[in-house]
Short mmCIF file of N, CA and C in Angstrom, two decimals:
data_model
loop_
_atom_site.label_atom_id
_atom_site.label_comp_id
_atom_site.label_asym_id
_atom_site.label_seq_id
_atom_site.Cartn_x
_atom_site.Cartn_y
_atom_site.Cartn_z
N ALA A 30 0.12 69.18 -76.68
CA ALA A 30 -0.99 69.47 -76.09
C ALA A 30 -1.99 68.09 -76.66
N MET A 31 -2.87 68.03 -75.72
CA MET A 31 -3.99 67.19 -76.11
C MET A 31 -5.03 67.98 -77.02
N ARG A 32 -5.37 67.12 -78.10
CA ARG A 32 -6.38 67.89 -78.91
C ARG A 32 -7.98 67.60 -78.29
N LYS A 33 -8.70 68.75 -78.33
CA LYS A 33 -10.01 68.18 -77.92
C LYS A 33 -11.03 67.69 -79.09
N PHE A 34 -11.65 67.00 -78.97
CA PHE A 34 -12.81 66.93 -80.11
C PHE A 34 -13.95 65.73 -79.87
N SER A 35 -15.09 65.95 -80.37
CA SER A 35 -16.25 65.44 -80.15
C SER A 35 -17.05 64.99 -81.30
N ALA A 36 -18.03 64.18 -81.09
CA ALA A 36 -18.75 63.37 -82.35
C ALA A 36 -19.58 64.54 -82.92
N LEU A 37 -19.82 65.29 -81.89
CA LEU A 37 -20.67 66.62 -82.42
C LEU A 37 -19.89 67.69 -83.36
N SER A 38 -18.76 67.71 -83.35
CA SER A 38 -17.82 68.75 -84.05
C SER A 38 -17.34 67.83 -85.22
N MET A 39 -17.50 66.67 -85.06
CA MET A 39 -16.78 65.96 -86.42
C MET A 39 -17.82 64.97 -86.77
N PRO A 40 -18.89 65.24 -87.37
CA PRO A 40 -19.98 64.13 -88.07
C PRO A 40 -19.42 63.46 -89.28
N TRP A 41 -18.50 63.78 -89.36
CA TRP A 41 -18.26 63.10 -90.90
C TRP A 41 -17.22 61.81 -90.26
N MET A 42 -16.64 61.97 -89.08
CA MET A 42 -15.48 60.78 -88.56
C MET A 42 -16.58 59.56 -88.31
N SER A 43 -16.25 58.22 -88.65
CA SER A 43 -16.79 57.30 -88.34
C SER A 43 -16.51 56.87 -86.59
N ALA A 44 -17.20 55.89 -86.16
CA ALA A 44 -17.23 55.81 -84.79
C ALA A 44 -16.04 55.09 -84.63
N ARG A 45 -15.74 54.36 -85.33
CA ARG A 45 -14.38 53.59 -85.23
C ARG A 45 -13.17 54.59 -85.35
N LYS A 46 -13.08 55.20 -86.19
CA LYS A 46 -12.12 56.18 -86.50
C LYS A 46 -11.77 57.09 -85.07
N MET A 47 -13.11 57.70 -84.47
CA MET A 47 -13.02 58.48 -83.27
C MET A 47 -12.52 57.78 -82.08
N ARG A 48 -13.06 56.48 -82.08
CA ARG A 48 -12.40 55.65 -80.85
C ARG A 48 -10.91 55.39 -81.10
N TRP A 49 -10.39 55.13 -82.21
CA TRP A 49 -9.07 55.27 -82.28
C TRP A 49 -8.19 56.29 -81.70
N GLU A 50 -8.86 57.42 -82.58
CA GLU A 50 -8.34 58.76 -82.43
C GLU A 50 -8.34 59.20 -80.64
N LEU A 51 -9.24 58.87 -80.37
CA LEU A 51 -9.34 58.93 -78.56
C LEU A 51 -8.09 58.18 -77.84
N ILE A 52 -8.30 56.78 -78.43
CA ILE A 52 -6.96 55.75 -77.97
C ILE A 52 -5.91 56.63 -78.00
N GLU A 53 -5.62 56.91 -79.43
CA GLU A 53 -4.11 57.45 -79.46
C GLU A 53 -3.79 58.55 -78.52
N GLN A 54 -5.01 59.53 -78.39
CA GLN A 54 -4.46 60.69 -77.31
C GLN A 54 -4.49 60.07 -76.16
N LEU A 55 -5.23 59.14 -75.60
CA LEU A 55 -4.87 58.71 -74.15
C LEU A 55 -3.54 58.04 -74.05
N GLU A 56 -2.96 57.16 -75.13
CA GLU A 56 -1.65 56.75 -74.83
C GLU A 56 -0.79 57.71 -74.57
N ILE A 57 -0.75 58.98 -75.29
CA ILE A 57 0.19 60.26 -75.43
C ILE A 57 0.38 60.67 -73.85
N LEU A 58 -0.59 60.36 -73.17
CA LEU A 58 -0.61 60.66 -71.82
C LEU A 58 -0.09 59.73 -70.81
N GLY A 59 0.17 58.43 -71.47
CA GLY A 59 0.73 57.35 -70.80
C GLY A 59 0.28 56.92 -69.33
N SER A 60 1.42 56.91 -68.49
CA SER A 60 1.08 56.15 -67.26
C SER A 60 0.39 57.39 -66.30
N LYS A 61 0.21 58.43 -66.60
CA LYS A 61 -0.48 59.76 -65.77
C LYS A 61 -1.81 59.44 -65.71
N LEU A 62 -2.51 58.56 -66.63
CA LEU A 62 -3.73 58.80 -66.53
C LEU A 62 -4.53 57.22 -66.43
N HIS A 63 -5.68 56.99 -65.74
CA HIS A 63 -6.36 55.84 -65.48
C HIS A 63 -7.90 56.05 -65.96
N VAL A 64 -7.90 55.25 -66.85
CA VAL A 64 -9.36 55.26 -67.50
C VAL A 64 -10.10 53.95 -67.52
N LEU A 65 -11.18 54.02 -67.35
CA LEU A 65 -12.14 53.04 -67.32
C LEU A 65 -13.03 53.05 -68.29
N ILE A 66 -13.35 51.99 -69.46
CA ILE A 66 -13.87 52.17 -70.56
C ILE A 66 -14.84 51.07 -70.60
N THR A 67 -16.32 51.22 -70.98
CA THR A 67 -16.99 50.36 -70.73
C THR A 67 -17.70 50.22 -72.33
N SER A 68 -18.35 48.82 -72.30
CA SER A 68 -18.90 48.82 -73.79
C SER A 68 -19.28 47.37 -73.74
N ARG A 69 -20.14 47.07 -74.63
CA ARG A 69 -20.64 45.71 -75.12
C ARG A 69 -19.56 45.43 -76.08
N TYR A 70 -19.34 43.79 -75.85
CA TYR A 70 -18.34 43.30 -76.59
C TYR A 70 -18.33 43.60 -78.06
N LEU A 71 -17.50 44.19 -78.78
CA LEU A 71 -17.15 44.49 -80.19
C LEU A 71 -16.14 44.09 -80.58
N GLU A 72 -15.84 43.26 -81.81
CA GLU A 72 -14.63 42.92 -81.98
C GLU A 72 -13.50 44.02 -82.53
N SER A 73 -14.35 44.87 -82.99
CA SER A 73 -13.29 46.20 -83.49
C SER A 73 -12.95 46.88 -82.15
N ILE A 74 -13.70 46.91 -80.97
CA ILE A 74 -13.04 47.81 -80.10
C ILE A 74 -12.31 46.79 -79.07
N ALA A 75 -12.45 45.51 -79.15
CA ALA A 75 -11.30 44.47 -78.59
C ALA A 75 -10.03 44.69 -79.22
N GLU A 76 -10.07 44.74 -80.61
CA GLU A 76 -8.83 45.09 -81.39
C GLU A 76 -8.03 46.26 -81.01
N GLU A 77 -8.80 47.34 -80.80
CA GLU A 77 -8.28 48.56 -80.58
C GLU A 77 -7.69 48.67 -79.28
N LEU A 78 -8.33 47.84 -78.25
CA LEU A 78 -7.64 47.63 -76.98
C LEU A 78 -6.83 46.52 -76.41
N GLU A 79 -6.42 46.11 -77.62
CA GLU A 79 -5.67 44.74 -77.38
C GLU A 79 -4.34 45.37 -76.44
N GLY A 80 -3.95 44.43 -75.74
CA GLY A 80 -2.67 44.69 -74.91
C GLY A 80 -3.30 45.54 -73.59
N TYR A 81 -4.43 46.14 -73.55
CA TYR A 81 -4.93 46.68 -72.17
C TYR A 81 -5.54 45.68 -71.42
N GLN A 82 -5.56 45.89 -69.91
CA GLN A 82 -6.18 45.33 -69.29
C GLN A 82 -7.75 45.02 -69.28
N ASN A 83 -8.30 43.89 -69.26
CA ASN A 83 -9.90 44.08 -69.56
C ASN A 83 -10.63 43.12 -68.48
N PHE A 84 -11.76 43.28 -68.33
CA PHE A 84 -12.52 42.39 -67.34
C PHE A 84 -13.98 42.42 -68.25
N GLU A 85 -14.36 41.22 -67.99
CA GLU A 85 -15.77 40.85 -68.71
C GLU A 85 -16.84 40.93 -67.46
N ILE A 86 -17.72 41.58 -67.88
CA ILE A 86 -18.66 42.04 -66.28
C ILE A 86 -20.12 41.39 -67.09
N LYS A 87 -20.58 40.57 -66.19
CA LYS A 87 -22.11 40.11 -66.90
C LYS A 87 -23.06 40.25 -66.07
N ALA A 88 -24.29 40.32 -66.58
CA ALA A 88 -25.51 40.69 -65.82
C ALA A 88 -25.82 39.32 -64.70
N ASN A 89 -26.31 39.70 -63.82
CA ASN A 89 -26.58 38.91 -62.73
C ASN A 89 -28.16 38.41 -62.51
N LYS A 90 -28.59 37.32 -63.03
CA LYS A 90 -30.08 37.24 -63.00
C LYS A 90 -30.83 37.66 -61.90
N ALA A 91 -30.47 37.23 -60.83
CA ALA A 91 -31.29 37.66 -59.44
C ALA A 91 -31.35 39.35 -59.56
N ASP A 92 -30.21 39.91 -59.74
CA ASP A 92 -30.48 41.50 -59.72
C ASP A 92 -31.45 42.00 -60.84
N ILE A 93 -31.11 41.44 -61.71
CA ILE A 93 -32.25 41.79 -63.05
C ILE A 93 -33.97 41.73 -62.64
N GLU A 94 -33.84 40.43 -61.90
CA GLU A 94 -35.38 40.05 -61.57
C GLU A 94 -35.75 41.04 -60.66
N LEU A 95 -34.95 41.17 -59.55
CA LEU A 95 -35.26 42.21 -58.43
C LEU A 95 -35.42 43.64 -59.11
N PHE A 96 -34.80 43.96 -59.87
CA PHE A 96 -35.08 45.35 -60.34
C PHE A 96 -36.46 45.47 -61.31
N ILE A 97 -36.70 44.33 -61.92
CA ILE A 97 -37.95 44.23 -62.73
C ILE A 97 -39.15 44.22 -61.74
N GLU A 98 -39.12 43.50 -60.86
CA GLU A 98 -40.02 43.50 -59.56
C GLU A 98 -40.31 44.93 -59.14
N HIS A 99 -39.47 45.34 -58.69
CA HIS A 99 -39.46 46.56 -57.96
C HIS A 99 -40.07 47.74 -59.25
N GLN A 100 -39.81 47.60 -60.47
CA GLN A 100 -40.54 48.49 -61.27
C GLN A 100 -41.86 48.21 -61.66
N ILE A 101 -42.19 47.15 -61.61
CA ILE A 101 -43.74 46.56 -61.73
C ILE A 101 -44.30 47.02 -60.43
N ARG A 102 -43.91 46.90 -59.09
CA ARG A 102 -44.50 47.48 -58.32
C ARG A 102 -44.49 49.01 -58.05
N ARG A 103 -43.54 49.91 -58.66
CA ARG A 103 -43.82 51.32 -59.11
C ARG A 103 -44.77 51.60 -60.02
N ASN A 104 -44.58 51.16 -61.11
CA ASN A 104 -45.30 51.80 -62.21
C ASN A 104 -46.61 51.03 -62.07
N ARG A 105 -47.76 51.96 -62.06
CA ARG A 105 -48.98 51.61 -61.89
C ARG A 105 -49.37 51.01 -63.08
N ASN A 106 -49.37 51.67 -64.28
CA ASN A 106 -49.67 50.93 -65.50
C ASN A 106 -49.22 49.59 -65.80
N LEU A 107 -47.87 49.39 -65.69
CA LEU A 107 -47.09 48.04 -65.89
C LEU A 107 -47.89 46.91 -64.55
N ARG A 108 -48.12 47.35 -63.32
CA ARG A 108 -48.36 46.59 -62.50
C ARG A 108 -49.99 46.05 -62.82
N LYS A 109 -50.85 46.89 -63.62
CA LYS A 109 -52.17 46.51 -63.99
C LYS A 109 -52.07 45.36 -65.09
N ILE A 110 -51.05 45.79 -65.96
CA ILE A 110 -50.95 44.83 -67.14
C ILE A 110 -50.45 43.43 -66.56
N VAL A 111 -49.52 43.34 -65.49
CA VAL A 111 -49.11 42.10 -65.28
C VAL A 111 -49.98 41.42 -64.26
N GLN A 112 -50.90 42.52 -63.66
CA GLN A 112 -52.07 41.75 -62.88
C GLN A 112 -52.94 40.65 -63.68
N ARG A 113 -53.28 41.38 -64.88
CA ARG A 113 -54.19 40.68 -65.74
C ARG A 113 -53.50 39.56 -66.30
N SER A 114 -52.27 39.36 -66.61
CA SER A 114 -51.54 38.46 -67.28
C SER A 114 -50.34 37.94 -66.35
N PRO A 115 -50.31 37.25 -65.26
CA PRO A 115 -48.85 37.21 -64.35
C PRO A 115 -47.67 36.53 -64.92
N SER A 116 -48.28 35.81 -65.85
CA SER A 116 -46.95 35.23 -66.62
C SER A 116 -46.05 35.99 -67.39
N LEU A 117 -46.82 37.37 -67.64
CA LEU A 117 -45.86 38.20 -68.28
C LEU A 117 -44.72 38.70 -67.77
N SER A 118 -44.96 38.93 -66.30
CA SER A 118 -43.94 39.18 -65.45
C SER A 118 -42.33 38.24 -65.60
N ASP A 119 -42.86 37.03 -65.68
CA ASP A 119 -41.61 36.00 -66.11
C ASP A 119 -41.21 36.20 -67.31
N ASP A 120 -41.91 36.37 -68.45
CA ASP A 120 -41.63 36.79 -69.76
C ASP A 120 -40.47 37.98 -69.90
N ILE A 121 -41.09 39.04 -69.18
CA ILE A 121 -40.28 40.42 -69.11
C ILE A 121 -38.86 40.01 -68.52
N LYS A 122 -38.74 39.43 -67.37
CA LYS A 122 -37.87 39.07 -66.92
C LYS A 122 -36.76 38.50 -67.78
N GLU A 123 -37.23 37.15 -68.32
CA GLU A 123 -36.48 36.65 -69.32
C GLU A 123 -36.10 37.33 -70.37
N GLY A 124 -36.96 38.01 -70.99
CA GLY A 124 -36.40 38.85 -72.29
C GLY A 124 -35.34 39.63 -71.97
N VAL A 125 -35.36 40.36 -70.52
CA VAL A 125 -34.53 41.56 -70.30
C VAL A 125 -33.27 40.61 -70.22
N PHE A 126 -33.30 39.40 -69.22
CA PHE A 126 -32.14 38.65 -68.98
C PHE A 126 -31.28 38.38 -70.29
N ASN A 127 -31.90 37.71 -71.35
CA ASN A 127 -31.60 37.17 -72.58
C ASN A 127 -30.93 38.26 -73.31
N THR A 128 -31.41 39.59 -73.26
CA THR A 128 -30.78 40.87 -73.78
C THR A 128 -29.33 41.26 -73.42
N ALA A 129 -29.48 41.12 -71.98
CA ALA A 129 -28.41 41.67 -71.36
C ALA A 129 -27.38 40.79 -71.33
N GLU A 130 -27.65 39.56 -71.44
CA GLU A 130 -26.77 38.39 -71.67
C GLU A 130 -25.76 38.73 -72.92
N ASN A 131 -26.29 39.08 -73.73
CA ASN A 131 -25.84 39.31 -75.16
C ASN A 131 -24.98 40.94 -75.23
N MET A 132 -24.92 41.69 -74.05
CA MET A 132 -24.18 42.89 -74.09
C MET A 132 -22.81 42.96 -73.14
#
């Protein structure tokens, strides 16, 4: 039987140990289970999932720009700020993209 656990019920357990426990429990189920795990890249996670198929997904700059432009149009306060300083829109886009690239 698979044990149930959560971060709330085991606050003493480190995130790394909790991930490892989860992976061990999933391995018990074997090929009966398909799981999609998403995460920013962390060496400890890569080590724990070594041997499993993985895909690297990167942010698309054009999608980020479209999203930010849409948010600026939707948000009245943000729109006013950008209207006073038009270069701020490009600064926001660049900052968000640079942050997303490192995830």
